[in-house]
Coordinates of C-alpha atoms in Angstrom, one line a residue:
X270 CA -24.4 18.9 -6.4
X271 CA -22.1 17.8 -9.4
X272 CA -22.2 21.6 -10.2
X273 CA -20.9 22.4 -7.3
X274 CA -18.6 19.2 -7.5
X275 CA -17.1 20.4 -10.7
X276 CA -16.5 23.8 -9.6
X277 CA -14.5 22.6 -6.7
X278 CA -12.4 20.4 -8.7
X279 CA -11.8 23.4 -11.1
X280 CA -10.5 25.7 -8.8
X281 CA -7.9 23.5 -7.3
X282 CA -4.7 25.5 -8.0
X283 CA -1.9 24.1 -10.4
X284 CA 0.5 24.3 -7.4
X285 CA -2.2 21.9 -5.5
X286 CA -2.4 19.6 -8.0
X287 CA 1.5 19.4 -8.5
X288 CA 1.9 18.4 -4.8
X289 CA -0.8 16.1 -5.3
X290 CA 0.5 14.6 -8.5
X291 CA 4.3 13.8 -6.5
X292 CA 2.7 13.1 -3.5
X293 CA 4.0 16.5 -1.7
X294 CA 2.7 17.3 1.8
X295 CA 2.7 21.3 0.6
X296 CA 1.9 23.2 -2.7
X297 CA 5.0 23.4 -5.3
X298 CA 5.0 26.8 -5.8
X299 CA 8.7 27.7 -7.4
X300 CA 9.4 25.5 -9.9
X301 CA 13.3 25.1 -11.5
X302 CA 14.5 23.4 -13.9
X303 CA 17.8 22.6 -15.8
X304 CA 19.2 21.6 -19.1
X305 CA 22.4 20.4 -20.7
X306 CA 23.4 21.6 -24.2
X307 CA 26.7 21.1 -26.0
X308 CA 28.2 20.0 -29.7
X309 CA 30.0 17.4 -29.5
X310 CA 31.1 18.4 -25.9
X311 CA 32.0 21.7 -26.7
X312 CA 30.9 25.0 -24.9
X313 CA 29.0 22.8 -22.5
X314 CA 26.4 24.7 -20.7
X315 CA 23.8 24.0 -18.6
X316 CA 20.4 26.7 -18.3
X317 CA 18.2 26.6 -15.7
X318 CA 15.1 28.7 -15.5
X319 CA 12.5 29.5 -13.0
X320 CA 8.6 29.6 -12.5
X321 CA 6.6 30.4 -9.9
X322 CA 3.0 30.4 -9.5
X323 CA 2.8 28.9 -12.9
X324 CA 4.8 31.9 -14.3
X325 CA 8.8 32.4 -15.6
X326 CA 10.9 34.7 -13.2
X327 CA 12.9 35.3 -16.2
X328 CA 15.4 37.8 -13.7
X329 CA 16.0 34.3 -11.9
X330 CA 17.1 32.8 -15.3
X331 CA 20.9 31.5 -14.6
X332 CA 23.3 29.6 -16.8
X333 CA 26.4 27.5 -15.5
X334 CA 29.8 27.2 -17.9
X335 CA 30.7 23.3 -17.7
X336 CA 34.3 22.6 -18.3
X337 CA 35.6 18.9 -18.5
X338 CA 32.3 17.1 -18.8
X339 CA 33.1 16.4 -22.7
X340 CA 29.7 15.1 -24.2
X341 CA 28.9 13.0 -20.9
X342 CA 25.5 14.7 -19.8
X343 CA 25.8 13.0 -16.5
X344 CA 29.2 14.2 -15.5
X345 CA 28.3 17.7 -16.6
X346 CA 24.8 17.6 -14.6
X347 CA 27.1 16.1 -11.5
X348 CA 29.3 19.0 -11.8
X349 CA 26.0 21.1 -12.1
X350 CA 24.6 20.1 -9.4
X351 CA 27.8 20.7 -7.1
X352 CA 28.0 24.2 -8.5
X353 CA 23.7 24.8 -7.6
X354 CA 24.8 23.1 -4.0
X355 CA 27.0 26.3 -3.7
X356 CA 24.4 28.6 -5.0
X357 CA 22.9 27.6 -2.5
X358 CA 18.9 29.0 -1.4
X359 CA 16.3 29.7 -2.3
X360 CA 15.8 26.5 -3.2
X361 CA 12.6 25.4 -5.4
X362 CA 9.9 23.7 -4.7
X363 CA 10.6 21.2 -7.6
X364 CA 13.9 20.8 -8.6
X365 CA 13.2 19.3 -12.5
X366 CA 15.7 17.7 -14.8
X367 CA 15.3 17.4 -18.6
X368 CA 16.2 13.7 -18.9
X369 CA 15.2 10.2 -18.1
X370 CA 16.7 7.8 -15.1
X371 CA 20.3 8.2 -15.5
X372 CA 20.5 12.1 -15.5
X373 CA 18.2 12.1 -12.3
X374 CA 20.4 9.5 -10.5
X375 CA 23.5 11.4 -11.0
X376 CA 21.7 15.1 -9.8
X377 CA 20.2 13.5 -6.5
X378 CA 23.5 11.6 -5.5
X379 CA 25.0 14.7 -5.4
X380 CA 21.8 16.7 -3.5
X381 CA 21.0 13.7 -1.2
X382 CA 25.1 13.6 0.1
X383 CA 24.9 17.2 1.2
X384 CA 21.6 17.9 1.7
X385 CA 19.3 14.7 2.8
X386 CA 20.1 14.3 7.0
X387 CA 18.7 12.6 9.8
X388 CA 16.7 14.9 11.0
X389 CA 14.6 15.2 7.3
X390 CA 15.1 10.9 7.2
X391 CA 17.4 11.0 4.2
X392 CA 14.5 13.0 2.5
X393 CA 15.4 16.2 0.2
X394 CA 14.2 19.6 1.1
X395 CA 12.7 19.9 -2.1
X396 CA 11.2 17.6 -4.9
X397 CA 13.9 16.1 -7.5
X398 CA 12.1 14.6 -10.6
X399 CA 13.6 13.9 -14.1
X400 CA 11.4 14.7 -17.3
X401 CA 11.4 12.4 -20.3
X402 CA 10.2 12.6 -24.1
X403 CA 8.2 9.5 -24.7
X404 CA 9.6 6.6 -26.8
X405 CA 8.7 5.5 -30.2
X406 CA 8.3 2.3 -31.9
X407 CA 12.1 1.8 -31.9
X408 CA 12.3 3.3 -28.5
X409 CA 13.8 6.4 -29.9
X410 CA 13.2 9.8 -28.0
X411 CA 9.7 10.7 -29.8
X412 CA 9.9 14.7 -30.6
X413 CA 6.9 14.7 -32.8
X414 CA 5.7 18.7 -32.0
X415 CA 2.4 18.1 -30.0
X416 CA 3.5 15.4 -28.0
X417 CA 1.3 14.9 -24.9
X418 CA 3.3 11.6 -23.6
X419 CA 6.2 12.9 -22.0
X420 CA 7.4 10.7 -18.9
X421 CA 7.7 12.0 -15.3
X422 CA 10.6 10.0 -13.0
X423 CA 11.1 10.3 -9.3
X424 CA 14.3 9.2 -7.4
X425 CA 13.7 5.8 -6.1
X426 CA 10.4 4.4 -8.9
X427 CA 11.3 2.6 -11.6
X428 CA 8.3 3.6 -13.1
X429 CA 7.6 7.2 -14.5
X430 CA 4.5 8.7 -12.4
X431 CA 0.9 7.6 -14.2
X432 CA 0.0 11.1 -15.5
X433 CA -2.5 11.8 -17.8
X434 CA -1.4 12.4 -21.0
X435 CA -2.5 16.2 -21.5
X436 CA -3.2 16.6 -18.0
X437 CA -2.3 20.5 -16.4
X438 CA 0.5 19.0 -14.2
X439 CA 2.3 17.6 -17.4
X440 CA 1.1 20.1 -19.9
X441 CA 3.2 22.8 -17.3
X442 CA 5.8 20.6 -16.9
X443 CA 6.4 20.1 -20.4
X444 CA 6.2 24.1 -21.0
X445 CA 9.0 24.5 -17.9
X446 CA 10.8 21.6 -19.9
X447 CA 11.0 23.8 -23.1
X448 CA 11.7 26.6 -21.9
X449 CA 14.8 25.5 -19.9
X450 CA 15.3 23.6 -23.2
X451 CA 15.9 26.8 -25.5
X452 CA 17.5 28.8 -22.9
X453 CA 20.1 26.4 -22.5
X454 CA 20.8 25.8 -26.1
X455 CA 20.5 29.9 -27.1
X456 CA 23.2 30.4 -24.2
X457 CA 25.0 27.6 -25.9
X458 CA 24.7 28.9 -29.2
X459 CA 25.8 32.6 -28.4
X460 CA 28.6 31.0 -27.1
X461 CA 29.7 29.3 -30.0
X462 CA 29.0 32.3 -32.0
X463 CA 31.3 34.6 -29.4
X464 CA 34.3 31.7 -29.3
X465 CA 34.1 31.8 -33.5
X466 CA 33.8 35.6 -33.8
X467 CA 36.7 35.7 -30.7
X468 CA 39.0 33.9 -33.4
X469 CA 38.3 36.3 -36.4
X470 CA 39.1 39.2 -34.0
X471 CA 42.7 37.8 -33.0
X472 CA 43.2 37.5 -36.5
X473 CA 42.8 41.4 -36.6
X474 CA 46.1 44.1 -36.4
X475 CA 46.3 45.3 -32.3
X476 CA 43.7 42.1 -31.3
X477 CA 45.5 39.1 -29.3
X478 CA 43.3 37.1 -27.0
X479 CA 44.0 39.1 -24.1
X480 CA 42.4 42.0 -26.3
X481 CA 39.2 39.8 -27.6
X482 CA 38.6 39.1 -24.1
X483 CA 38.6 42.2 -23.0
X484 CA 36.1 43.5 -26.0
X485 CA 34.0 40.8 -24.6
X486 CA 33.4 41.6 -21.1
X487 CA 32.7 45.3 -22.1
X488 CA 30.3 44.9 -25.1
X489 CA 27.5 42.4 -25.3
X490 CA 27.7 41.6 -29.1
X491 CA 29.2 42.1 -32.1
X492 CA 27.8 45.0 -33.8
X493 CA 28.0 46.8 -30.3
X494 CA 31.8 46.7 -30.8
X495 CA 31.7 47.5 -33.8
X496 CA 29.6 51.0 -33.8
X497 CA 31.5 51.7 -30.5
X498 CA 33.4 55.2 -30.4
X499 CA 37.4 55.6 -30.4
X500 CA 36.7 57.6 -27.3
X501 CA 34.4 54.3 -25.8
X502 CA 37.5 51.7 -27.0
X503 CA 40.1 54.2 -25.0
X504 CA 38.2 53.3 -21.9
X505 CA 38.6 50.2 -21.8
X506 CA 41.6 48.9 -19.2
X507 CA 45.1 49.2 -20.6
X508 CA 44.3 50.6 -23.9
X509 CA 46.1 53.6 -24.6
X510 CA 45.1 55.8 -27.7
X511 CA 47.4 54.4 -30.4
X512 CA 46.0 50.6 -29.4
X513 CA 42.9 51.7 -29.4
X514 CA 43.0 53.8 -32.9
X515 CA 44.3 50.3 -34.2
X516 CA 41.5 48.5 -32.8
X517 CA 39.0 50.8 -34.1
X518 CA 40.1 51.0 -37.1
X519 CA 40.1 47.0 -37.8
X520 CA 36.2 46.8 -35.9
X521 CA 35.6 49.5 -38.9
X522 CA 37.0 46.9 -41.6
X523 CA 34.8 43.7 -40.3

């Protein structure tokens, strides 16, 4: 009997145990969730990615340009979240933030004014939860590598969930966590890289910023532009052939 006990507790899916964990009257299947990165409040961005059945969807991988947010993560996760309301379906099953109280707050003001109604009772189509590293002694963000203790907040609880430290529910969440995590911040950082490199280009002969934008929406990096053909550079829009020998020619000189 405790054999057979064990092996149906075992074989309860991760997607049961999730709904089980928030208190979810079906399995949480699809699983998003989305992260802020900027320096100093530049080339905000914020990454979200996707899982479903415990897996990434990595073609459902999407990343939002924030513009005006400045280094305050809850204005640019309030434009975010404007932005995902136009998006629009599908939506997940668990819509999870990378921050504590205050990020949450400011995503499901935004989701409950458009999409909590009457006829749901004010209630979300979906699961909203904010994930947060544990604190320290000081009660400092603890970021020790192998930290089991992360903190789990619904709209509404003051309290994070009481999940087991190392349990499968938190041990996935945390994975979804860091992998929105360093999405986010390699978008981020290839746009830094692309807005520096953009600036050594206009310093280039036949290069102005109309130019440096247009190499940029027709090559994905930098040594693509650089090994691309004179014939390649005179396709691109409104470059004749004498532009375009300029432009080569400098690319060559980098």
């Amino acid at each position: 009997a405790r054999e057979a006990a064990k092996n149906r507790k075992d074989s309860v899916s991760l997607a049961d145990k999730l709904a089980a964990a928030f208190h979810w009257d079906r399995p949480v299947v699809r699983v998003e969730c989305a992260d802020v990165s900027h320096t100093g409040g530049e080339s905000t961005k914020v990454g979200a990615v996707i899982y479903e059945d415990g897996r990434p969807l990595k073609e459902d991988y999407r990343v939002w340009n924030i513009e005006g947010a400045g280094g305050d993560d809850y204005a640019a996760l309030t434009m975010w979240a404007k932005r995902r309301l136009e998006h629009g379906e599908p939506w997940p099953d668990l819509l999870l933030i990378d921050g504590g109280r205050g990020q949450l707050a400011a995503v499901d003001k935004i989701l409950r004014e458009e999409l909590a109604t009457e006829e749901t009772e004010g209630r979300l189509p979906f699961l909203l939860a904010g994930i947060a590293k544990a604190r320290d002694e000081r009660g400092h963000a603890d970021r020790r590598a192998g930290n089991v203790a992360d903190r789990i907040f619904i709209p509404g609880r003051s309290n994070p969930l009481p999940l087991r430290e190392g349990c499968p529910e938190l041990l996935f969440l945390q994975v979804v966590r860091d992998a929105a995590h360093d999405f986010s911040i390699g978008r981020h950082r290839q746009a830094r890289a692309k807005q520096a490199f953009s600036g050594e280009l206009q310093q280039l002969p036949g290069i102005g910023p109309k130019t440096a934008r247009l190499l940029w929406d027709h090559f994905d990096s930098v040594a693509e532009m650089k090994s691309a053909s004179l014939a390649r550079i005179m396709e691109l829009p409104g470059i004749g052939k004498k532009k375009a020998e300029a432009i080569f020619e400098s690319l060559k000189k980098m």
